[in-house]
Structures are given as structure tokens and as C-alpha cells.
Tab-separated table of C-alpha atoms in Angstrom:
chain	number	residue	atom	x	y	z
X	1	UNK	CA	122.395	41.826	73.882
X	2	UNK	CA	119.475	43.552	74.533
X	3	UNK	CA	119.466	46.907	76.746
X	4	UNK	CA	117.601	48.125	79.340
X	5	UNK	CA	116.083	50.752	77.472
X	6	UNK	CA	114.869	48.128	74.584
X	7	UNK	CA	113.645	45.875	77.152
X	8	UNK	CA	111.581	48.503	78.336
X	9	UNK	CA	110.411	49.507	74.868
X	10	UNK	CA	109.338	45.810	74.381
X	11	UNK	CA	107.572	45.986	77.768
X	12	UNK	CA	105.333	48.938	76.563
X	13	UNK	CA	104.690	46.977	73.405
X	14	UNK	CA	103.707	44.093	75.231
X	15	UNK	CA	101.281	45.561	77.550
X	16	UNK	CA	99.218	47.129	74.594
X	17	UNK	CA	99.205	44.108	73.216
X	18	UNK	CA	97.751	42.783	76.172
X	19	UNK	CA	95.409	45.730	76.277
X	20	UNK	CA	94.324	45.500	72.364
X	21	UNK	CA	93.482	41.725	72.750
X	22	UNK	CA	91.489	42.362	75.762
X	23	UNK	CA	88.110	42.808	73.745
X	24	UNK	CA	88.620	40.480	71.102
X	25	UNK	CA	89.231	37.582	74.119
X	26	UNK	CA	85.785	38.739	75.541
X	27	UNK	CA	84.058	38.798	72.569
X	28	UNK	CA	85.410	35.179	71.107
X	29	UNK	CA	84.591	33.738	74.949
X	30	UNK	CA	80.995	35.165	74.551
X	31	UNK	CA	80.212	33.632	71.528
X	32	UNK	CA	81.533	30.408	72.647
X	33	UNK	CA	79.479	30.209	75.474
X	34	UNK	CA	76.582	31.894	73.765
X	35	UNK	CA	76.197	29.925	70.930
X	36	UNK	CA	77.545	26.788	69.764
X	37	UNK	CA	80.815	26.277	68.365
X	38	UNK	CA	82.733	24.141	65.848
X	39	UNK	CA	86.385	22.793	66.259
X	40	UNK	CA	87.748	26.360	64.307
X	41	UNK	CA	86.356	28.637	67.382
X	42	UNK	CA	87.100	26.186	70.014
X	43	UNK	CA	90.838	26.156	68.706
X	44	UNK	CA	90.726	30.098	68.184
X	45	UNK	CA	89.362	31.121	71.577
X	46	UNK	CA	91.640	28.726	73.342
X	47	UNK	CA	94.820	30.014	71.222
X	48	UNK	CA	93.749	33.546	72.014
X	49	UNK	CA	93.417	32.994	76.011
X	50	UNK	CA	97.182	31.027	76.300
X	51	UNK	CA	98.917	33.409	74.540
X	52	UNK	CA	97.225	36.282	76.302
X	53	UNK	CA	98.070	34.285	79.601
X	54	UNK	CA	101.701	33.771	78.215
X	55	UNK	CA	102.679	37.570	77.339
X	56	UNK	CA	101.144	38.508	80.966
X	57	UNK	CA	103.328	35.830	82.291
X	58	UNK	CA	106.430	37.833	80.407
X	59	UNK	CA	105.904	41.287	81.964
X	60	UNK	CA	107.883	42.148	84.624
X	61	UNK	CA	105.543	42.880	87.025
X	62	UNK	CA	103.941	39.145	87.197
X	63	UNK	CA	107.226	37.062	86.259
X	64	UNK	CA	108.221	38.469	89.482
X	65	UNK	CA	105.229	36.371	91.829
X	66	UNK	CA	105.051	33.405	89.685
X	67	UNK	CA	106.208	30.111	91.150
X	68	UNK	CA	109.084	28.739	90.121
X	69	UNK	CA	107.795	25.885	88.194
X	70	UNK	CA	105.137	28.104	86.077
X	71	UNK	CA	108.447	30.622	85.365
X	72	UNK	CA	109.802	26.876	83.923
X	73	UNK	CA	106.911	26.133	81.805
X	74	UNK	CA	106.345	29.845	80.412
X	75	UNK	CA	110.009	29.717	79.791
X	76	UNK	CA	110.949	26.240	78.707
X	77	UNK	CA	108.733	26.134	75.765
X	78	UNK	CA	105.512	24.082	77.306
X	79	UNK	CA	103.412	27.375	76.058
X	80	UNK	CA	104.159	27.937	72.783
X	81	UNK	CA	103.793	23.909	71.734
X	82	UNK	CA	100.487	24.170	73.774
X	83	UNK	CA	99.852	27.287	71.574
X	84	UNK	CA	101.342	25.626	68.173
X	85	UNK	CA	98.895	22.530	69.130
X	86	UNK	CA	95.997	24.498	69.404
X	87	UNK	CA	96.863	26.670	66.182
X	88	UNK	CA	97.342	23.345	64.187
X	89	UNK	CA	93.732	22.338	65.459
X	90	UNK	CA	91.984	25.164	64.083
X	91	UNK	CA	93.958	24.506	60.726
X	92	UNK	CA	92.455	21.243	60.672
X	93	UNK	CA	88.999	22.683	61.542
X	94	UNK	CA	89.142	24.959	58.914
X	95	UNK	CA	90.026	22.276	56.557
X	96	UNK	CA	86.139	21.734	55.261
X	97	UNK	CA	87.397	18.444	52.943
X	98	UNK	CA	87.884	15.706	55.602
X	99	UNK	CA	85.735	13.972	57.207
X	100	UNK	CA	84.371	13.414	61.212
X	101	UNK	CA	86.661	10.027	61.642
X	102	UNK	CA	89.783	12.366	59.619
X	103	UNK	CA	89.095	15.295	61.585
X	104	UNK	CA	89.227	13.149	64.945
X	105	UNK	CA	92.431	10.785	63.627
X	106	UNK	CA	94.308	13.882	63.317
X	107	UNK	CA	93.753	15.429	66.465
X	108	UNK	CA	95.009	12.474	67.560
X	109	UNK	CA	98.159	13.144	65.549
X	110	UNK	CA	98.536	16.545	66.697
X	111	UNK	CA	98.505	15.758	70.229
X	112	UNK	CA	100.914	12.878	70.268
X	113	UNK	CA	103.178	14.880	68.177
X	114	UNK	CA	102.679	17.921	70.702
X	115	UNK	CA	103.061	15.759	73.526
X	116	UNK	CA	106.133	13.880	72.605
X	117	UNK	CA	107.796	17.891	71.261
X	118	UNK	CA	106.482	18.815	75.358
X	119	UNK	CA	108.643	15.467	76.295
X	120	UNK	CA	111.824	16.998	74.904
X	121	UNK	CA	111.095	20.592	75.864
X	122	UNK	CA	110.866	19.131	79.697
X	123	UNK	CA	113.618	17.043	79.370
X	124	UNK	CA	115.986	19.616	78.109
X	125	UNK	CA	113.894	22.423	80.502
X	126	UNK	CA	115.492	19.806	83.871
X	127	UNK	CA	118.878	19.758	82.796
X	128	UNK	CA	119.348	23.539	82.306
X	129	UNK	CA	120.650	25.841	84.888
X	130	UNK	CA	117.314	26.814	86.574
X	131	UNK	CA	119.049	29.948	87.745
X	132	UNK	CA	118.747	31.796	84.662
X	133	UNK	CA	114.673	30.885	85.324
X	134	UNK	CA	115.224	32.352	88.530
X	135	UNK	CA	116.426	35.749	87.231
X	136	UNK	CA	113.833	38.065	85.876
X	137	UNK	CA	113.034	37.956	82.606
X	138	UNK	CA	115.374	40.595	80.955
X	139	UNK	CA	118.403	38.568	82.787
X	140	UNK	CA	116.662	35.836	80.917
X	141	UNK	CA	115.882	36.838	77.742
X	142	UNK	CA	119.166	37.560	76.785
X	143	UNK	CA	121.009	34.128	78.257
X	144	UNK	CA	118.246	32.564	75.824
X	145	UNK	CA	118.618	34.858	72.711
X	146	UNK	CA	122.537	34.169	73.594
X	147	UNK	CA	122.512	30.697	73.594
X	148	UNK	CA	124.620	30.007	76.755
X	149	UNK	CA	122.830	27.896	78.875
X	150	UNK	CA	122.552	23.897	76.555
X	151	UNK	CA	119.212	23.073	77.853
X	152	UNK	CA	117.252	25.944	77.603
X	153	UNK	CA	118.794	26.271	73.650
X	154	UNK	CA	117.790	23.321	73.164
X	155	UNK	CA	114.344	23.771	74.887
X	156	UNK	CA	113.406	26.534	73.185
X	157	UNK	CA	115.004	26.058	70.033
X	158	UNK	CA	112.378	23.131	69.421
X	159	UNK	CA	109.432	24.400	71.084
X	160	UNK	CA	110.348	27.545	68.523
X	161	UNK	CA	110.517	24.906	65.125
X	162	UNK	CA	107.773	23.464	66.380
X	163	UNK	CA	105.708	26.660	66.229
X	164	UNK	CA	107.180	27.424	63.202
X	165	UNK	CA	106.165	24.254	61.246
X	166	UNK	CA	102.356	24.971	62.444
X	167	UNK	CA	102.382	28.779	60.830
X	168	UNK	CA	103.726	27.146	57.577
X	169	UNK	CA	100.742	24.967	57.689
X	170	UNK	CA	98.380	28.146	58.376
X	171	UNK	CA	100.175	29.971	55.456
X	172	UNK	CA	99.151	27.488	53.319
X	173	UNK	CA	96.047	26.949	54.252
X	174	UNK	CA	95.242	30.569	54.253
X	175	UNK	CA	97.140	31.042	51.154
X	176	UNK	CA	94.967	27.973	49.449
X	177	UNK	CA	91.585	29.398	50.860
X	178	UNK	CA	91.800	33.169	50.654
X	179	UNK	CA	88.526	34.439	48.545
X	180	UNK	CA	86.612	38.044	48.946
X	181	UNK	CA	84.623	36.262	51.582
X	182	UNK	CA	84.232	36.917	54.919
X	183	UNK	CA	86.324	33.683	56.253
X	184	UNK	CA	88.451	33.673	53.141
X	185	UNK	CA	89.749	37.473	53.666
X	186	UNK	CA	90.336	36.353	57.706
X	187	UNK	CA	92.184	33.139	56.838
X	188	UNK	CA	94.030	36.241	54.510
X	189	UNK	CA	94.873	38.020	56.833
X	190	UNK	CA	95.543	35.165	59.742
X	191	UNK	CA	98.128	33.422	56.957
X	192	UNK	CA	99.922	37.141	56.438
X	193	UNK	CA	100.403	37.733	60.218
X	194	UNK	CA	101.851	33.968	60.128
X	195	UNK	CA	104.133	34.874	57.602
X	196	UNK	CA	105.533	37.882	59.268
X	197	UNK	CA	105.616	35.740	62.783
X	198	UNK	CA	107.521	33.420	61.028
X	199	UNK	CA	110.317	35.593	59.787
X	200	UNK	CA	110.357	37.011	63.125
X	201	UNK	CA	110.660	33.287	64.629
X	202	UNK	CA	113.229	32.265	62.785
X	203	UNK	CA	115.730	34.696	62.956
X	204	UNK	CA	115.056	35.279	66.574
X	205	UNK	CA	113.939	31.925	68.267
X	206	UNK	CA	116.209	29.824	66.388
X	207	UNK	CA	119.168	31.340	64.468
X	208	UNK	CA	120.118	33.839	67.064
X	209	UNK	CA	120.458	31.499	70.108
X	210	UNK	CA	122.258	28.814	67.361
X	211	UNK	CA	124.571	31.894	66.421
X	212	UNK	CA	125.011	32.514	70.366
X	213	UNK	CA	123.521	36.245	69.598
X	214	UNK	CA	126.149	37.102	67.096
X	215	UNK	CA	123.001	38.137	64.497
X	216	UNK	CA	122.134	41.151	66.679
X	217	UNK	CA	125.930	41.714	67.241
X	218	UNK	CA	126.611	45.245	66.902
X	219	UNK	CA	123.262	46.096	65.473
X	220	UNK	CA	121.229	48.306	67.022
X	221	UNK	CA	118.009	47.593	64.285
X	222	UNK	CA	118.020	43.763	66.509
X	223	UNK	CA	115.503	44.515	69.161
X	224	UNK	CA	113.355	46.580	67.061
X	225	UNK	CA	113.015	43.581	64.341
X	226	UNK	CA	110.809	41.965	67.477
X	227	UNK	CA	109.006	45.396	68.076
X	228	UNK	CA	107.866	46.808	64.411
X	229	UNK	CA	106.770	43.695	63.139
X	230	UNK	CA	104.606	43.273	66.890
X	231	UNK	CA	102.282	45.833	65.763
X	232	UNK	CA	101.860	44.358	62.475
X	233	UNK	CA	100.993	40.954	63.506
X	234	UNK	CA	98.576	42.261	66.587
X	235	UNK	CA	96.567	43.919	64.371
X	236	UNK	CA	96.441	41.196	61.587
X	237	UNK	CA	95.134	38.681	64.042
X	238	UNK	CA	92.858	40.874	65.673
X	239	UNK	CA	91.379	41.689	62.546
X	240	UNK	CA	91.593	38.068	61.130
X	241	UNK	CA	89.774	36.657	64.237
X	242	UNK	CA	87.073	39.405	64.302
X	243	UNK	CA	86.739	40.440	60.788
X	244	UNK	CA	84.747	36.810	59.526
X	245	UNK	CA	82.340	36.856	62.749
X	246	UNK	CA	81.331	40.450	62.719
X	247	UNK	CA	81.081	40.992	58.517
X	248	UNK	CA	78.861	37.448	58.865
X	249	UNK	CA	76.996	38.724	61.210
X	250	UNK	CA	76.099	41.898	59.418
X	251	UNK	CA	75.457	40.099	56.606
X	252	UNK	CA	72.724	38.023	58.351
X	253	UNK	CA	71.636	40.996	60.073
X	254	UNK	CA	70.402	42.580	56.906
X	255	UNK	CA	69.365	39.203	55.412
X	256	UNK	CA	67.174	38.656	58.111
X	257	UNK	CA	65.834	42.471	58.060
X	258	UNK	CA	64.655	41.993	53.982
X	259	UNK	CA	62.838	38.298	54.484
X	260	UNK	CA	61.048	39.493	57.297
X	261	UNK	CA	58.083	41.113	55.207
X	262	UNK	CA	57.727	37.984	53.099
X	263	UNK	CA	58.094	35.498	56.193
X	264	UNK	CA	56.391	36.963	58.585
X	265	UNK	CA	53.203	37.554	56.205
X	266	UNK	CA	53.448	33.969	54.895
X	267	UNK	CA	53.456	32.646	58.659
X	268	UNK	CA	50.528	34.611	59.561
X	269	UNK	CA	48.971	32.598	56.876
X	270	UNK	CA	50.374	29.309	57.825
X	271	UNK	CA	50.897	29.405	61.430
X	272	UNK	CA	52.605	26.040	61.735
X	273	UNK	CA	55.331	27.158	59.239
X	274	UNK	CA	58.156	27.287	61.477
X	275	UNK	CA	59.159	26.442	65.173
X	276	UNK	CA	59.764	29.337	67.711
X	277	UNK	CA	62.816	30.942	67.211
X	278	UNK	CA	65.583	30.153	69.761
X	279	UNK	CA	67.189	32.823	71.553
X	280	UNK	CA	70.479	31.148	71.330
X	281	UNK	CA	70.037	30.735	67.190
X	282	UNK	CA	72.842	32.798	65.465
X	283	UNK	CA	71.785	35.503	63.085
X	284	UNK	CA	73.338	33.335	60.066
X	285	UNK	CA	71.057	30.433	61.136
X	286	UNK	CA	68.316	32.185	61.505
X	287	UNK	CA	68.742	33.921	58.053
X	288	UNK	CA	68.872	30.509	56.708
X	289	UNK	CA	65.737	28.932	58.662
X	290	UNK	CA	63.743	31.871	57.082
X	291	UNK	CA	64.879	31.135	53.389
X	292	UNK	CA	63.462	27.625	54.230
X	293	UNK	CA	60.647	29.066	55.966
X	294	UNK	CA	59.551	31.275	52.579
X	295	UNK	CA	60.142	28.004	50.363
X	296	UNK	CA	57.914	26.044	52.608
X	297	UNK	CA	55.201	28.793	52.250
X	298	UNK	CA	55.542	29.252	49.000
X	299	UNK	CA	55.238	25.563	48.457
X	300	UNK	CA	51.769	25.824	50.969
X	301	UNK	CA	50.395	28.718	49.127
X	302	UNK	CA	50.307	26.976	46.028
X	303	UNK	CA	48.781	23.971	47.183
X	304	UNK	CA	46.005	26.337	48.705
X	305	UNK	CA	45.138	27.907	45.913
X	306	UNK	CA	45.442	25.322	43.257
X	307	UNK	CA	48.442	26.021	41.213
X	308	UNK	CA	48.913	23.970	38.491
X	309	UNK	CA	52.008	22.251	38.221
X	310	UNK	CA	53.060	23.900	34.780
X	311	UNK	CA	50.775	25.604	31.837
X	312	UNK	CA	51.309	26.795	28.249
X	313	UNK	CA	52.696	30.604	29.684
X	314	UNK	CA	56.105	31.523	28.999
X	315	UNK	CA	58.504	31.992	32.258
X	316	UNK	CA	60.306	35.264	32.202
X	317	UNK	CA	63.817	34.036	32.316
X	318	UNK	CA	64.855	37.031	33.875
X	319	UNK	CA	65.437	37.339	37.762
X	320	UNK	CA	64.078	40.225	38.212
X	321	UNK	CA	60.819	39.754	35.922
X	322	UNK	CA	60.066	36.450	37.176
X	323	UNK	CA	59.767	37.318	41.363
X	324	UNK	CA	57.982	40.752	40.307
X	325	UNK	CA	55.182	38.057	38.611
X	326	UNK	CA	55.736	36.089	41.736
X	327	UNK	CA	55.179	39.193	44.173
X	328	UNK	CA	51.974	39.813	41.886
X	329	UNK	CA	50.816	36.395	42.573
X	330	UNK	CA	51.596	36.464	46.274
X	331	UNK	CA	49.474	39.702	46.569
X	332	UNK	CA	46.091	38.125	45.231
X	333	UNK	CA	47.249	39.850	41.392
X	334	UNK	CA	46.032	38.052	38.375
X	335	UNK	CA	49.443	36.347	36.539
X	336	UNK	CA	48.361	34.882	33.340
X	337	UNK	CA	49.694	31.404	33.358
X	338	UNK	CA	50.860	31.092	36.798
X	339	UNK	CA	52.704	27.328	37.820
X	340	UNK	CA	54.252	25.980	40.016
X	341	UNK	CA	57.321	26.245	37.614
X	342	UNK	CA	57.477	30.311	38.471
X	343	UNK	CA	58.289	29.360	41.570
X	344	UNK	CA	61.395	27.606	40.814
X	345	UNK	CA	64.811	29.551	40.684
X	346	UNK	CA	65.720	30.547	37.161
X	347	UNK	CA	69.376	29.387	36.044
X	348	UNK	CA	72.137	30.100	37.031
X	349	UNK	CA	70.557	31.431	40.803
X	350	UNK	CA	70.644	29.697	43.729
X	351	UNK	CA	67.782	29.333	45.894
X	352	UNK	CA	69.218	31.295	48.368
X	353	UNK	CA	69.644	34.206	45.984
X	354	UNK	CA	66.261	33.371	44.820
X	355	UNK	CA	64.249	33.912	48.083
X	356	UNK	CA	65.962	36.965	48.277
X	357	UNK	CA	64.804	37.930	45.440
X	358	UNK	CA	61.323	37.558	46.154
X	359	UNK	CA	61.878	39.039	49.300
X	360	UNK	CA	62.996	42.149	48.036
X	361	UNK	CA	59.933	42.225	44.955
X	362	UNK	CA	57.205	41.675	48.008
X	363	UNK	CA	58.822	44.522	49.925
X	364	UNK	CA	59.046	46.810	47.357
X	365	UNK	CA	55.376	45.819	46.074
X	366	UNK	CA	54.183	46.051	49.690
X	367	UNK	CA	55.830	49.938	49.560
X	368	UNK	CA	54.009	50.716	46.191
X	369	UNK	CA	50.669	49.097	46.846
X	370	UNK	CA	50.160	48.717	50.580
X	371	UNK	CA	48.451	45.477	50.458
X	372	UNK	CA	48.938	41.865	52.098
X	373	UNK	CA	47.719	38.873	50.129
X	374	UNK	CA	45.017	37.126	51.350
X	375	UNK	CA	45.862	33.959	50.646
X	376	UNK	CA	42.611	33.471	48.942
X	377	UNK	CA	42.247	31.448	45.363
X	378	UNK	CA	42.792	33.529	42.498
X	379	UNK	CA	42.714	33.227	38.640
X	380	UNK	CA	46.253	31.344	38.042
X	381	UNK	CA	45.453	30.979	34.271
């Protein structure tokens, strides 16, 4: 049984929780409706707002003025399956293998399944004693944890397995797509909090009220197995959701900030290289759009000033060497045995990697020389 005084400990853990999340909820709802979204931040941001909604439901203060049938729902179960369904959609988002009509025909699954798990929950939810819903939610925390009323056991002993089967699946997934990138270290850290949720699940949501609370019997460490590992998980997921966006966004940020030189010259040139820039584009997009942009003008430059396709010249097969020679060429210089071919990535780099590249040789021959080609013809050969 749990006392007073750990019921008030978990009370102070749960309102910093619900403090903590507060600006991670904001941020995931403004770039939902800022920008838009795929299934993975649909799921995320919806998972995020219940179970903010459902651990403000739990504190004392509001369990006291909700209606009865809302004090049902929050405590029969109908939460966490809503939760659990909208976990296993963003594991199915994240899932970058299947297909539109796979993605769509297992949403479908999901939802039956959730629906016919909410079908049990509110069957056994009616036949429990609704007075122990009644009572606040110490009185009922520990009738649940203690396993005496049937219905509610059996309630929230498969709403509980039901959640627990979903953060297997998001273990897994995590586990199978954890990399040093941005989303692979947050699906690291998302399938780590799982793990320790699931521990926590187990022995509390399911084997406890099975044992009828005879696993915290005479142990004092019980409660506190809920509150350490709170922390712990809070901070995973708050770093898992916010980690990917923000380190992406950086990342475009300073993407953006070295093609600009290069870009912006090359559309002074060609003025119909791009379309205006949409305020609502994301910084990754718009990183991306620019790489294109350069390729494209790169591509028109050439044609302007007669390029051959290929000559006699050696191509520096080194990175580095070949987009200096191209930064030459850009800035009217004379490259002996310029083509088109200098133009292509060397191997082994992506053209991603390889605008970049030139990107950074024009900057840093813009710094040494000062001067912006002209986009005049010039001796290629």
C-alpha cells in the first residue's frame, strides 16, 4: 500500500513532469501547425498532448472536478490504449520501408485492434464498483495496485499489456534504427525510455494488481520504483522528441548559411533559377532547394559560356582540388581544360556533399580575392 507521504512524493513528481513537458508540447504544436507534417509528428504531438492531459487528470487537484464519466475513462484504461494507439502509429510512420497502401492498411489494423482492446476495457470499466472511481485518486490507486475490485483488474490489467506490447514494438524499432544521426540517436533514446517504461509497467500495472499488491508487501523501495525511474524516462522523451528537430534544424541552418554566397550570386545571374522562397518552407527544405538551385546554375553557366562536354585535361580526382578548379572557373579564372565533366561529383561523394563543396571553395575564394564572376565567356581550354 502506498502512504500518504509517497502519494504526495509522486504528486510533486507528477506536476514537474507536467511542468517539464510544457515547452516541448508548445514547440511540437507549433511546428505542426507551422509547417507540414508527416504521420511520425502527427502521432508524436498527439501522444504528447493525451498523456499530458492524462497526468493532469491524475493530480489531485483536477480528479477532484472531473465528471464522473471522464474519472471512468482516465481510470479504466480508455487513455493509455488511446495513447498505445497513437505510439504504435508513429512506429509505423517511422517505418520508411512500406509503402502509402501498407502504411494506410495498418492504421487500419491498429485501430481495430485499439478499438476492440477499448471494447474490453469498457466492458470490464461497467461492471466494476464505480465507487472506488468515486474516491480520489490515492483511495484509488491503491484498490487498483491491490487488485480488489475484478473489473477494474481486469480493465487495467489489459489496457496496461496493451501498452506494453506497443513499447516492445518501439524498442525494436529504435533498437533496429539507432545511427549517430539526428533521428537515429532520438529513436535511441525514445526506445531506452521505452525500455525503462516497460520494466516499470510490468511490475507495476500488471504483476502487482495480479499479486493483489503482495510485490510491494513490506517494501518500502515499492513506490519509489514508480518515482526514480519517472525522471529518467521524462527526460529521455523530452530529449528524444526534441533532440532530431532542433540538431536538423541547426544543421540546415548552417547549410543554408554556406550555399548562400554561391546561390545567391548564381541567381543574380540567372534570375529565373528558382521560385520565391515560401515562408512556411522548413530550413531542411530549403537547404535542399538551394543544392538544386546551384546544380541548375551550374548546369546554365556552362551552357552560357560554351563548355565543352569533356576535353583531353585530366580531372583532379581529389575533392578538394577539383571545386577549387571549379571556384576558379566560376570566378571568370582561366582552367586549362575545363568540361562539363569537372562539374560532376568525383566518387565516392554525393551531390549533396558535392555542392557543398563548391560552396565552401567560392566562399573562401570570394574571401581571398573579392571578386564575383561575371558570367562572361572565358578560355575553357
Amino acid at each position: 500500500m502506498i502512504t500518504h507521504a509517497e502519494w504526495q512524493s509522486m504528486q510533486t513528481v507528477r506536476v514537474a513532469v507536467l511542468v517539464c513537458f510544457v515547452p516541448v508540447l508548445l514547440y511540437r504544436i507549433w511546428r505542426l501547425w507551422r509547417y507540414p507534417s508527416l504521420l511520425p509528428g502527427k502521432a508524436v504531438t498527439g501522444f504528447g498532448v493525451l498523456l499530458w492531459l492524462w497526468l493532469l487528470a491524475f493530480t489531485d487537484s483536477v480528479w477532484s472536478v472531473l465528471p464522473t464519466w471522464l474519472r471512468a475513462v482516465s481510470a479504466g484504461g480508455w487513455a493509455a490504449v488511446t495513447l498505445a494507439a497513437c505510439l504504435q502509429a508513429f512506429v509505423l510512420g517511422i517505418s520508411g520501408h512500406t509503402t502509402p497502401a501498407r502504411v494506410r492498411r495498418h492504421l487500419w489494423i491498429t485501430f481495430t485492434t485499439a478499438g476492440c482492446v477499448l471494447v474490453v476495457v469498457a466492458t470490464a470499466t461497467l461492471v466494476s464498483d464505480t465507487s472506488a472511481v468515486l474516491q480520489d485518486p490515492y483511495v484509488f490507486t491503491n484498490s487498483l495496485m491491490e487488485g480488489r475490485d475484478p473489473g477494474l483488474l481486469v480493465s487495467s490489467v489489459t489496457s496496461t499489456a496493451y501498452v506494453a506490447l506497443i513499447l516492445v514494438q518501439l524498442i525494436w524499432t529504435g533498437a533496429r534504427n539507432v545511427s549517430r544521426t539526428p533521428v537515429g540517436i532520438g529513436l535511441g533514446l525514445l526506445a531506452a525510455a521505452s525500455a525503462v517504461e516497460l520494466v516499470v509497467l510490468v511490475s507495476g500495472g500488471i504483476w502487482a494488481p495480479l499479486a493483489h499488491g503482495e510485490v510491494w508487501e513490506g517494501r518500502r523501495f515499492g513506490p519509489w520504483f514508480f518515482i526514480v525511474p519517472a525522471f529518467g524516462v521524462t527526460a529521455l522523451v523530452m530529449v528524444g522528441f526534441l533532440y532530431p528537430p532542433v540538431s536538423l534544424h541547426l544543421q540546415a541552418r548552417r547549410a543554408v548559411h554556406a550555399l548562400t554566397p554561391l546561390r545567391d550570386a548564381l541567381a543574380a545571374q540567372f534570375p529565373g533559377l528558382g521560385p520565391p522562397v515560401d515562408p512556411a518552407t522548413r530550413l531542411p527544405d530549403l537547404a535542399f532547394e538551394w543544392t538544386t538551385h546551384i546544380q541548375d546554375g551550374l548546369t546554365l553557366l556552362a551552357q552560357a559560356r560554351g563548355v565543352p562536354l569533356s576535353t583531353y585535361a585530366p580531372i583532379p580526382a581529389d575533392a578538394a582540388a577539383r571545386s577549387a578548379s571549379v571556384a576558379n572557373w566560376i570566378t571568370d579564372q582561366v582552367v586549362p581544360g575545363f568540361s562539363c565533366e569537372w562539374l560532376q561529383p568525383p566518387a565516392s561523394t554525393s551531390d549533396e556533399r558535392w555542392v557543398h563543396e563548391l560552396a565552401k571553395a567560392y566562399r573562401v575564394r570570394q574571401e581571398m580575392s573579392g571578386h564575383h564572376f561575371s558570367g562572361q565567356v572565358v578560355a575553357n581550354g
